Short mmCIF file of C-alpha atoms and ligand atoms in Angstrom, two decimals:
data_model
loop_
_atom_site.label_atom_id
_atom_site.label_comp_id
_atom_site.label_asym_id
_atom_site.label_seq_id
_atom_site.Cartn_x
_atom_site.Cartn_y
_atom_site.Cartn_z
CA MET A 1 -16.57 14.12 -27.05
CA PRO A 2 -16.44 13.40 -23.30
CA ALA A 3 -13.65 14.94 -21.20
CA SER A 4 -11.03 12.58 -19.88
CA TRP A 5 -8.25 12.77 -17.30
CA THR A 6 -4.85 11.12 -17.10
CA LEU A 7 -2.68 10.62 -14.03
CA ALA A 8 1.01 10.28 -14.87
CA VAL A 9 4.11 9.77 -12.75
CA ALA A 10 7.62 10.99 -13.49
CA ARG A 11 9.60 7.97 -14.70
CA GLY A 12 12.69 9.18 -12.91
CA ASP A 13 10.91 10.05 -9.65
CA LEU A 14 7.83 7.92 -9.07
CA GLY A 15 6.63 10.17 -6.25
CA ARG A 16 6.15 13.11 -8.63
CA THR A 17 2.72 13.03 -10.25
CA THR A 18 0.69 15.16 -12.64
CA PHE A 19 -2.86 15.26 -13.95
CA VAL A 20 -3.69 16.26 -17.51
CA ASP A 21 -7.14 16.86 -18.92
CA GLY A 22 -8.09 15.98 -22.45
CA VAL A 23 -10.96 14.67 -24.50
CA THR A 24 -11.60 11.10 -25.53
CA PRO A 25 -10.47 10.56 -29.13
CA ALA A 26 -12.90 9.87 -31.98
CA LEU A 27 -12.96 6.15 -32.78
CA SER A 28 -11.72 4.74 -36.08
CA ASP A 29 -13.15 1.58 -37.59
CA GLY A 30 -12.15 -1.45 -35.53
CA GLU A 31 -11.75 0.47 -32.26
CA ALA A 32 -13.71 0.58 -29.01
CA LEU A 33 -13.64 3.06 -26.17
CA LEU A 34 -13.34 1.80 -22.60
CA ARG A 35 -14.23 3.87 -19.55
CA VAL A 36 -11.93 2.87 -16.71
CA ASP A 37 -14.34 2.15 -13.88
CA ARG A 38 -12.79 0.45 -10.85
CA VAL A 39 -9.14 -0.42 -10.26
CA GLY A 40 -6.78 -1.63 -7.53
CA LEU A 41 -3.33 -0.64 -6.33
CA THR A 42 -0.73 -2.87 -4.69
CA ALA A 43 3.07 -3.01 -4.65
CA ASN A 44 2.82 -4.89 -7.95
CA ASN A 45 1.76 -1.70 -9.74
CA VAL A 46 4.78 0.10 -8.32
CA THR A 47 6.97 -2.73 -9.61
CA TYR A 48 5.54 -2.18 -13.11
CA ALA A 49 6.78 1.40 -12.83
CA VAL A 50 10.19 0.48 -11.39
CA LEU A 51 10.65 -1.94 -14.31
CA GLY A 52 8.83 0.39 -16.72
CA ASP A 53 11.80 0.81 -19.04
CA SER A 54 13.58 -2.54 -18.71
CA MET A 55 10.40 -4.65 -19.01
CA ARG A 56 8.60 -2.18 -21.32
CA TYR A 57 5.64 -1.65 -18.98
CA TRP A 58 5.53 2.06 -19.90
CA GLN A 59 4.85 1.08 -23.50
CA PHE A 60 1.37 -0.29 -22.84
CA PHE A 61 -0.15 3.16 -22.37
CA PRO A 62 2.07 5.66 -24.20
CA PRO A 63 2.12 9.14 -22.63
CA ASP A 64 2.47 10.96 -25.98
CA ALA A 65 -1.03 9.84 -27.00
CA ARG A 66 -2.26 11.92 -24.04
CA GLY A 67 -0.18 15.03 -24.61
CA LEU A 68 2.59 14.08 -22.16
CA GLY A 69 6.33 14.01 -22.79
CA PRO A 70 8.47 10.85 -22.53
CA GLN A 71 9.61 11.73 -19.01
CA TRP A 72 6.11 10.73 -17.83
CA GLY A 73 4.56 7.28 -17.54
CA LEU A 74 1.10 5.88 -16.86
CA PRO A 75 1.29 3.15 -14.18
CA PRO A 76 -0.61 0.10 -15.44
CA LEU A 77 -3.48 -0.99 -13.21
CA TRP A 78 -5.78 -4.00 -13.08
CA GLY A 79 -9.51 -3.64 -12.89
CA PHE A 80 -12.85 -3.28 -14.61
CA ALA A 81 -13.81 -1.03 -17.50
CA GLU A 82 -16.99 -0.51 -19.44
CA VAL A 83 -17.26 -0.34 -23.21
CA ILE A 84 -18.93 3.04 -23.82
CA ALA A 85 -18.60 3.25 -27.60
CA SER A 86 -17.69 0.71 -30.22
CA ALA A 87 -16.83 0.69 -33.91
CA VAL A 88 -16.53 -3.11 -33.86
CA PRO A 89 -19.70 -5.04 -34.68
CA GLU A 90 -18.96 -7.90 -32.21
CA VAL A 91 -18.27 -5.62 -29.23
CA ALA A 92 -21.31 -3.90 -27.76
CA ALA A 93 -21.45 -0.75 -25.68
CA GLY A 94 -22.36 -1.65 -22.11
CA GLN A 95 -20.08 -4.69 -21.96
CA ARG A 96 -18.00 -4.88 -18.76
CA VAL A 97 -14.46 -6.22 -19.04
CA TYR A 98 -11.53 -7.01 -16.74
CA GLY A 99 -8.00 -6.23 -17.82
CA TYR A 100 -4.88 -4.10 -17.85
CA LEU A 101 -5.81 -0.42 -17.69
CA PRO A 102 -4.07 2.96 -17.65
CA SER A 103 -4.23 5.45 -14.78
CA ALA A 104 -6.68 7.46 -16.82
CA GLY A 105 -10.38 7.87 -17.45
CA HIS A 106 -10.43 6.14 -20.82
CA LEU A 107 -8.62 3.71 -23.07
CA VAL A 108 -9.04 3.11 -26.80
CA VAL A 109 -8.60 -0.54 -27.75
CA ARG A 110 -8.64 -2.41 -31.05
CA PRO A 111 -10.58 -5.61 -30.19
CA HIS A 112 -9.36 -8.70 -31.95
CA ARG A 113 -10.20 -12.41 -31.55
CA VAL A 114 -13.54 -11.43 -30.04
CA ASP A 115 -15.51 -14.30 -28.51
CA ALA A 116 -17.73 -15.00 -25.51
CA SER A 117 -14.76 -14.73 -23.14
CA GLY A 118 -13.77 -11.23 -24.32
CA PHE A 119 -11.17 -9.91 -26.74
CA ARG A 120 -7.52 -8.95 -27.15
CA ASP A 121 -6.29 -5.44 -27.81
CA ALA A 122 -4.51 -5.62 -31.16
CA SER A 123 -3.32 -1.99 -31.09
CA ARG A 124 -0.05 -1.82 -32.99
CA HIS A 125 2.01 -0.51 -30.07
CA ARG A 126 1.02 -3.54 -27.95
CA ALA A 127 1.74 -6.20 -30.57
CA GLU A 128 5.27 -6.99 -29.35
CA LEU A 129 4.44 -6.73 -25.63
CA PRO A 130 3.74 -9.85 -23.48
CA SER A 131 0.41 -11.16 -24.70
CA PRO A 132 -1.30 -12.02 -21.35
CA TYR A 133 -1.51 -8.27 -20.64
CA ASN A 134 -3.46 -7.65 -23.83
CA ALA A 135 -6.49 -9.79 -22.93
CA TYR A 136 -9.78 -8.21 -21.81
CA ARG A 137 -12.20 -10.65 -20.25
CA SER A 138 -15.91 -10.09 -20.52
CA THR A 139 -17.64 -10.52 -17.17
CA THR A 140 -20.34 -12.57 -18.89
CA GLY A 141 -17.93 -15.18 -20.27
CA ASP A 142 -15.60 -15.58 -17.30
CA SER A 143 -15.93 -18.63 -15.07
CA ALA A 144 -14.07 -16.86 -12.22
CA TYR A 145 -16.39 -13.81 -12.24
CA ARG A 146 -18.93 -13.19 -9.52
CA PRO A 147 -20.48 -9.72 -9.20
CA ASP A 148 -20.11 -9.73 -5.40
CA GLN A 149 -16.39 -10.56 -5.70
CA GLU A 150 -15.28 -7.82 -8.07
CA ASP A 151 -12.89 -6.27 -5.55
CA LEU A 152 -11.17 -9.62 -4.99
CA LEU A 153 -10.67 -9.97 -8.73
CA ILE A 154 -9.40 -6.38 -8.95
CA LEU A 155 -6.84 -6.87 -6.20
CA PHE A 156 -5.86 -10.48 -6.60
CA ARG A 157 -6.48 -11.85 -10.06
CA PRO A 158 -3.05 -11.19 -11.61
CA LEU A 159 -1.29 -11.77 -8.29
CA PHE A 160 -3.07 -15.02 -7.59
CA PHE A 161 -2.46 -16.16 -11.14
CA THR A 162 1.25 -15.55 -10.54
CA SER A 163 1.09 -17.38 -7.22
CA PHE A 164 -0.77 -20.26 -8.83
CA MET A 165 1.78 -20.54 -11.66
CA LEU A 166 4.76 -20.06 -9.33
CA ALA A 167 3.53 -22.76 -6.93
CA ASP A 168 2.87 -24.97 -9.94
CA GLN A 169 6.39 -24.43 -11.27
CA VAL A 170 7.90 -25.27 -7.88
CA VAL A 171 5.82 -28.47 -7.62
CA ASP A 172 6.49 -29.29 -11.29
CA ASN A 173 10.22 -29.23 -10.47
CA GLY A 174 9.94 -31.46 -7.40
CA PHE A 175 10.54 -28.46 -5.13
CA TYR A 176 14.07 -28.40 -6.61
CA GLY A 177 14.92 -31.06 -4.04
CA ALA A 178 14.69 -28.55 -1.19
CA ALA A 179 13.75 -29.19 2.43
CA SER A 180 12.77 -25.54 2.97
CA LEU A 181 11.31 -22.79 0.87
CA VAL A 182 11.98 -19.27 2.09
CA MET A 183 9.95 -16.30 0.83
CA SER A 184 10.64 -12.62 1.42
CA SER A 185 7.92 -9.96 1.68
CA ALA A 186 5.89 -12.84 3.07
CA SER A 187 3.13 -10.39 4.04
CA SER A 188 2.54 -9.47 0.38
CA LYS A 189 -0.50 -10.80 -1.39
CA THR A 190 1.52 -12.61 -4.03
CA ALA A 191 3.71 -14.29 -1.40
CA TYR A 192 0.96 -15.46 0.91
CA ALA A 193 -1.18 -16.67 -2.00
CA THR A 194 1.81 -18.75 -3.15
CA ALA A 195 2.23 -20.11 0.38
CA PHE A 196 -1.51 -20.86 0.45
CA GLU A 197 -1.07 -22.93 -2.70
CA LEU A 198 2.05 -24.76 -1.44
CA HIS A 199 1.22 -25.27 2.22
CA GLY A 200 1.33 -28.89 3.27
CA ARG A 201 2.44 -30.14 -0.14
CA GLY A 202 6.16 -30.50 0.44
CA PRO A 203 8.99 -28.63 2.09
CA ARG A 204 8.75 -26.39 5.10
CA LEU A 205 7.54 -22.89 4.19
CA VAL A 206 9.30 -20.02 5.91
CA GLY A 207 8.13 -16.44 5.50
CA LEU A 208 10.42 -13.47 6.05
CA THR A 209 8.83 -10.11 6.80
CA SER A 210 9.33 -6.77 8.52
CA PRO A 211 8.99 -6.74 12.33
CA GLY A 212 5.73 -4.75 12.09
CA ASN A 213 4.16 -7.32 9.76
CA LEU A 214 5.08 -10.45 11.74
CA ALA A 215 1.77 -10.76 13.61
CA PHE A 216 -0.32 -10.35 10.45
CA THR A 217 1.76 -12.84 8.47
CA ARG A 218 1.70 -15.43 11.27
CA SER A 219 -2.06 -15.03 11.62
CA LEU A 220 -2.60 -16.27 8.05
CA GLY A 221 -1.50 -19.78 8.94
CA CYS A 222 -0.12 -20.50 5.49
CA TYR A 223 3.56 -20.50 6.48
CA ASP A 224 5.11 -23.11 8.79
CA GLU A 225 7.24 -20.37 10.32
CA VAL A 226 7.44 -16.60 10.00
CA LEU A 227 10.62 -14.74 10.89
CA SER A 228 11.77 -11.16 10.79
CA TYR A 229 14.47 -10.18 8.29
CA ASP A 230 16.84 -9.82 11.24
CA ASP A 231 16.42 -13.48 12.24
CA ILE A 232 17.81 -15.22 9.15
CA GLY A 233 20.58 -16.63 11.36
CA VAL A 234 18.15 -19.05 13.06
CA LEU A 235 17.10 -20.78 9.81
CA ASP A 236 17.92 -24.50 9.58
CA VAL A 237 20.89 -25.04 7.29
CA GLY A 238 19.68 -27.54 4.69
CA PRO A 239 18.71 -27.50 1.00
CA THR A 240 16.70 -24.29 0.60
CA VAL A 241 14.95 -22.48 -2.23
CA TYR A 242 14.63 -18.72 -1.97
CA LEU A 243 11.67 -17.01 -3.64
CA ASP A 244 12.55 -13.35 -3.48
CA LEU A 245 9.63 -10.93 -3.48
CA SER A 246 11.32 -8.06 -1.65
CA GLY A 247 14.41 -7.65 -3.83
CA ALA A 248 16.31 -6.40 -0.79
CA PRO A 249 20.05 -6.95 -1.41
CA SER A 250 20.73 -7.25 2.35
CA THR A 251 18.29 -10.18 2.70
CA ARG A 252 19.85 -12.05 -0.22
CA ALA A 253 23.33 -11.43 1.18
CA ALA A 254 22.31 -12.68 4.65
CA LEU A 255 20.74 -15.85 3.17
CA ARG A 256 23.84 -16.59 1.07
CA ARG A 257 26.09 -16.05 4.05
CA HIS A 258 24.02 -18.26 6.33
CA LEU A 259 23.10 -21.06 3.89
CA GLY A 260 26.16 -21.16 1.63
CA ASP A 261 25.85 -23.93 -0.96
CA GLN A 262 22.67 -25.18 0.72
CA LEU A 263 20.88 -22.34 -1.07
CA VAL A 264 20.02 -24.55 -4.02
CA ARG A 265 17.88 -22.06 -5.94
CA ASP A 266 17.52 -18.29 -5.83
CA ILE A 267 14.54 -17.00 -7.83
CA ALA A 268 13.55 -13.35 -8.25
CA VAL A 269 9.76 -13.01 -8.20
CA GLY A 270 9.14 -9.44 -7.10
CA LEU A 271 10.79 -6.34 -5.73
CA THR A 272 8.64 -4.61 -3.14
CA ASN A 273 11.76 -2.69 -2.05
CA GLN A 274 11.89 -1.15 -5.53
CA THR A 275 15.42 -2.41 -6.22
CA PRO A 276 15.68 -4.53 -9.39
CA ASN A 277 16.92 -8.01 -8.46
CA ALA A 278 17.02 -9.87 -11.78
CA ASP A 279 20.82 -9.77 -12.06
CA ALA A 280 21.52 -10.58 -8.41
CA ALA A 281 19.28 -13.66 -8.38
CA GLU A 282 20.10 -16.74 -10.44
CA GLU A 283 16.85 -16.63 -12.31
CA VAL A 284 13.67 -14.62 -12.70
CA PHE A 285 10.16 -16.00 -12.43
CA PHE A 286 7.85 -14.72 -15.13
CA ALA A 287 4.37 -16.24 -14.94
CA PRO A 288 3.68 -16.23 -18.72
CA VAL A 289 6.51 -18.78 -19.23
CA GLN A 290 4.97 -21.45 -16.96
CA MET A 291 1.56 -20.46 -18.30
CA ARG A 292 2.67 -21.24 -21.86
CA LYS A 293 4.07 -24.62 -20.73
CA ARG A 294 0.83 -25.59 -18.99
CA SER A 295 -1.33 -24.26 -21.82
CA GLN A 296 0.47 -26.67 -24.12
CA GLU A 297 0.20 -29.58 -21.66
CA TRP A 298 -3.31 -28.99 -20.27
CA GLY A 299 -4.86 -26.93 -23.06
CA ARG A 300 -6.16 -23.42 -22.49
CA GLU A 301 -9.41 -24.76 -21.02
CA GLY A 302 -7.65 -27.20 -18.70
CA LEU A 303 -5.51 -24.37 -17.35
CA ASP A 304 -8.55 -22.09 -16.93
CA GLN A 305 -10.43 -24.80 -15.09
CA ARG A 306 -7.57 -25.53 -12.69
CA PHE A 307 -7.09 -21.82 -12.10
CA THR A 308 -10.78 -21.28 -11.38
CA GLU A 309 -10.82 -24.16 -8.88
CA ALA A 310 -7.75 -22.79 -7.09
CA TRP A 311 -9.22 -19.27 -7.18
CA GLN A 312 -12.42 -20.48 -5.56
CA ARG A 313 -10.48 -22.23 -2.76
CA PHE A 314 -8.53 -19.03 -2.19
CA THR A 315 -11.49 -16.63 -2.23
CA ALA A 316 -13.19 -18.80 0.39
CA VAL A 317 -10.51 -17.74 2.89
CA VAL A 318 -8.93 -14.51 1.69
CA SER A 319 -11.78 -12.15 2.55
CA GLY A 320 -10.91 -12.81 6.19
CA TRP A 321 -7.34 -11.59 5.56
CA LEU A 322 -8.25 -8.40 3.77
CA ASP A 323 -9.74 -4.98 4.45
CA VAL A 324 -10.73 -3.44 1.13
CA ARG A 325 -10.30 0.33 1.32
CA VAL A 326 -12.40 1.97 -1.41
CA GLY A 327 -11.51 5.47 -2.60
CA ALA A 328 -13.44 7.58 -5.09
CA GLY A 329 -12.13 9.53 -8.06
CA PRO A 330 -8.77 10.34 -9.64
CA GLU A 331 -7.41 12.16 -6.58
CA ALA A 332 -8.01 9.03 -4.46
CA LEU A 333 -6.06 7.09 -7.08
CA ARG A 334 -3.12 9.46 -6.73
CA ASN A 335 -3.26 9.21 -2.92
CA ALA A 336 -3.34 5.42 -3.04
CA TRP A 337 -0.39 5.44 -5.47
CA LEU A 338 1.69 7.63 -3.14
CA GLU A 339 0.75 5.54 -0.10
CA VAL A 340 1.66 2.23 -1.74
CA LEU A 341 4.84 3.70 -3.23
CA GLY A 342 5.87 4.92 0.23
CA GLY A 343 5.27 1.48 1.77
CA ARG A 344 2.67 2.94 4.13
CA THR A 345 -0.14 0.48 3.33
CA PRO A 346 -0.62 -2.20 6.01
CA PRO A 347 -0.62 -5.71 4.51
CA ARG A 348 -4.25 -6.23 5.53
CA VAL A 349 -5.36 -3.33 3.36
CA GLY A 350 -6.19 -3.54 -0.33
CA HIS A 351 -6.74 -0.24 -2.16
CA VAL A 352 -9.59 -0.15 -4.65
CA VAL A 353 -10.58 3.07 -6.42
CA GLN A 354 -13.96 3.74 -8.00
CA LEU A 355 -13.32 6.26 -10.77
N1 NAP B 401 7.01 -12.09 -11.44
C1 NAP B 401 5.71 -11.90 -11.57
O1 NAP B 401 5.12 -12.35 -12.55
C2 NAP B 401 4.94 -11.15 -10.51
C3 NAP B 401 3.54 -11.14 -10.54
C4 NAP B 401 2.83 -10.55 -9.49
C5 NAP B 401 3.52 -9.88 -8.48
N2 NAP B 401 4.88 -9.86 -8.52
C6 NAP B 401 5.62 -9.09 -7.53
O2 NAP B 401 5.41 -9.48 -6.19
C7 NAP B 401 5.65 -8.37 -5.33
C8 NAP B 401 4.51 -8.25 -4.33
O3 NAP B 401 3.40 -7.66 -4.97
P1 NAP B 401 1.96 -7.53 -4.25
O4 NAP B 401 1.14 -6.68 -5.14
O5 NAP B 401 1.52 -8.88 -3.85
O6 NAP B 401 2.37 -6.69 -2.96
P2 NAP B 401 1.53 -6.15 -1.70
O7 NAP B 401 0.53 -7.11 -1.25
O8 NAP B 401 1.12 -4.75 -1.96
O9 NAP B 401 2.79 -6.17 -0.69
C9 NAP B 401 2.84 -5.44 0.47
C10 NAP B 401 4.12 -5.84 1.23
O10 NAP B 401 5.29 -5.53 0.46
C11 NAP B 401 6.31 -4.97 1.31
N3 NAP B 401 6.42 -3.57 0.89
C12 NAP B 401 5.47 -2.83 0.27
N4 NAP B 401 5.91 -1.60 -0.03
C13 NAP B 401 7.17 -1.54 0.39
C14 NAP B 401 8.14 -0.53 0.33
N5 NAP B 401 7.90 0.67 -0.21
N6 NAP B 401 9.35 -0.80 0.87
C15 NAP B 401 9.58 -2.01 1.40
N7 NAP B 401 8.67 -3.03 1.47
C16 NAP B 401 7.49 -2.79 0.96
C17 NAP B 401 5.81 -5.17 2.72
O11 NAP B 401 6.08 -6.54 3.03
P3 NAP B 401 7.20 -7.13 4.04
O12 NAP B 401 7.17 -6.27 5.27
O13 NAP B 401 6.68 -8.52 4.29
O14 NAP B 401 8.51 -7.10 3.29
C18 NAP B 401 4.30 -5.05 2.50
O15 NAP B 401 3.53 -5.61 3.53
C19 NAP B 401 5.76 -7.13 -6.24
O16 NAP B 401 7.10 -6.74 -6.42
C20 NAP B 401 5.16 -7.64 -7.52
O17 NAP B 401 5.59 -6.96 -8.68
C21 NAP B 401 5.59 -10.47 -9.52
#
């Protein structure tokens, strides 16, 4: 059986990491073995770890199956994997899939509902976890896939899907009657993709960012105005929606102070500052909720088609906003993890690791 590695982080101290070596398990009937091939790392992966217990993200890839105690966790990653062995007649070795992957060399899945678009992992421990994370899309049955755009899919697919659904929810609700929409961590990929989707369709879009990221965020042209966190006092006082991607308590407090009851909606979307914000905000955005609504209204195919069209508009511009930094091997994955965790990755950079 081939050797395999696992990178784990201490759940209580995300900067402490360990590698363990093992062997890939023998497959039982109904299982397939994926080799994790190429993955990305952004602040979103750190958020999975920060919310690992409360949102059950640690449960996707249990550490005990890899000889690690419960104090360790495997940060979930997005990317491509290759089926290298299969005990499922409909899933062939050699198939390339996109999905939710562990920080490890291999993953055993139990493919279910196999069709041209891919399959779902029906492993028992994933049955109660949010279903969108259990889908593995085959590159051959995916309308958004292009071989020369794999790194864009690795870095942006789940983020852009969130942005697409978030923008859709805001539009679907008539912009909550707001004249302005303020977003924090405006330099993040999820934020600027949301602004890209919303720009010119309604209220004024204001991005808030760190002083060092002002020039980058302004250069994107998808916000009407970009301010530093220290300049909240110059915002127009009128009906405003806050989409919080930073989670910084000081930014929320400053907005509430300045806008008072003109802050008509306060929605937690992300927490790049690694401070959970679900309780402090009035509500939490969770893409699968709007996705379910639109799947019912538009049908699964209608949603896929709209997403693919939006994705193609976005990919036509985003390569100019991004420097993909490609690392090689498990050690590069650990380095990228520590860099993103420490907030040392410039917003122009997207980490991709070839394993
Ligand atoms: N609710 C959902 O369904 C959903 C889905 C996708 C993503 N999200 C969330 O959206 C957020 C953005 O994710 P992303 O992957 O798009 O991020 P990203 O592109 O990696 O974001 C980078 C930006 O985040 C801020 N940042 C990063 N690390 C930081 C640190 N250690 N301390 C303080 N600020 C830091 C900085 O922005 P500024 O200087 O502009 O603050 C930085 O330029 C994440 O929290 C993610 O989980 C939520």
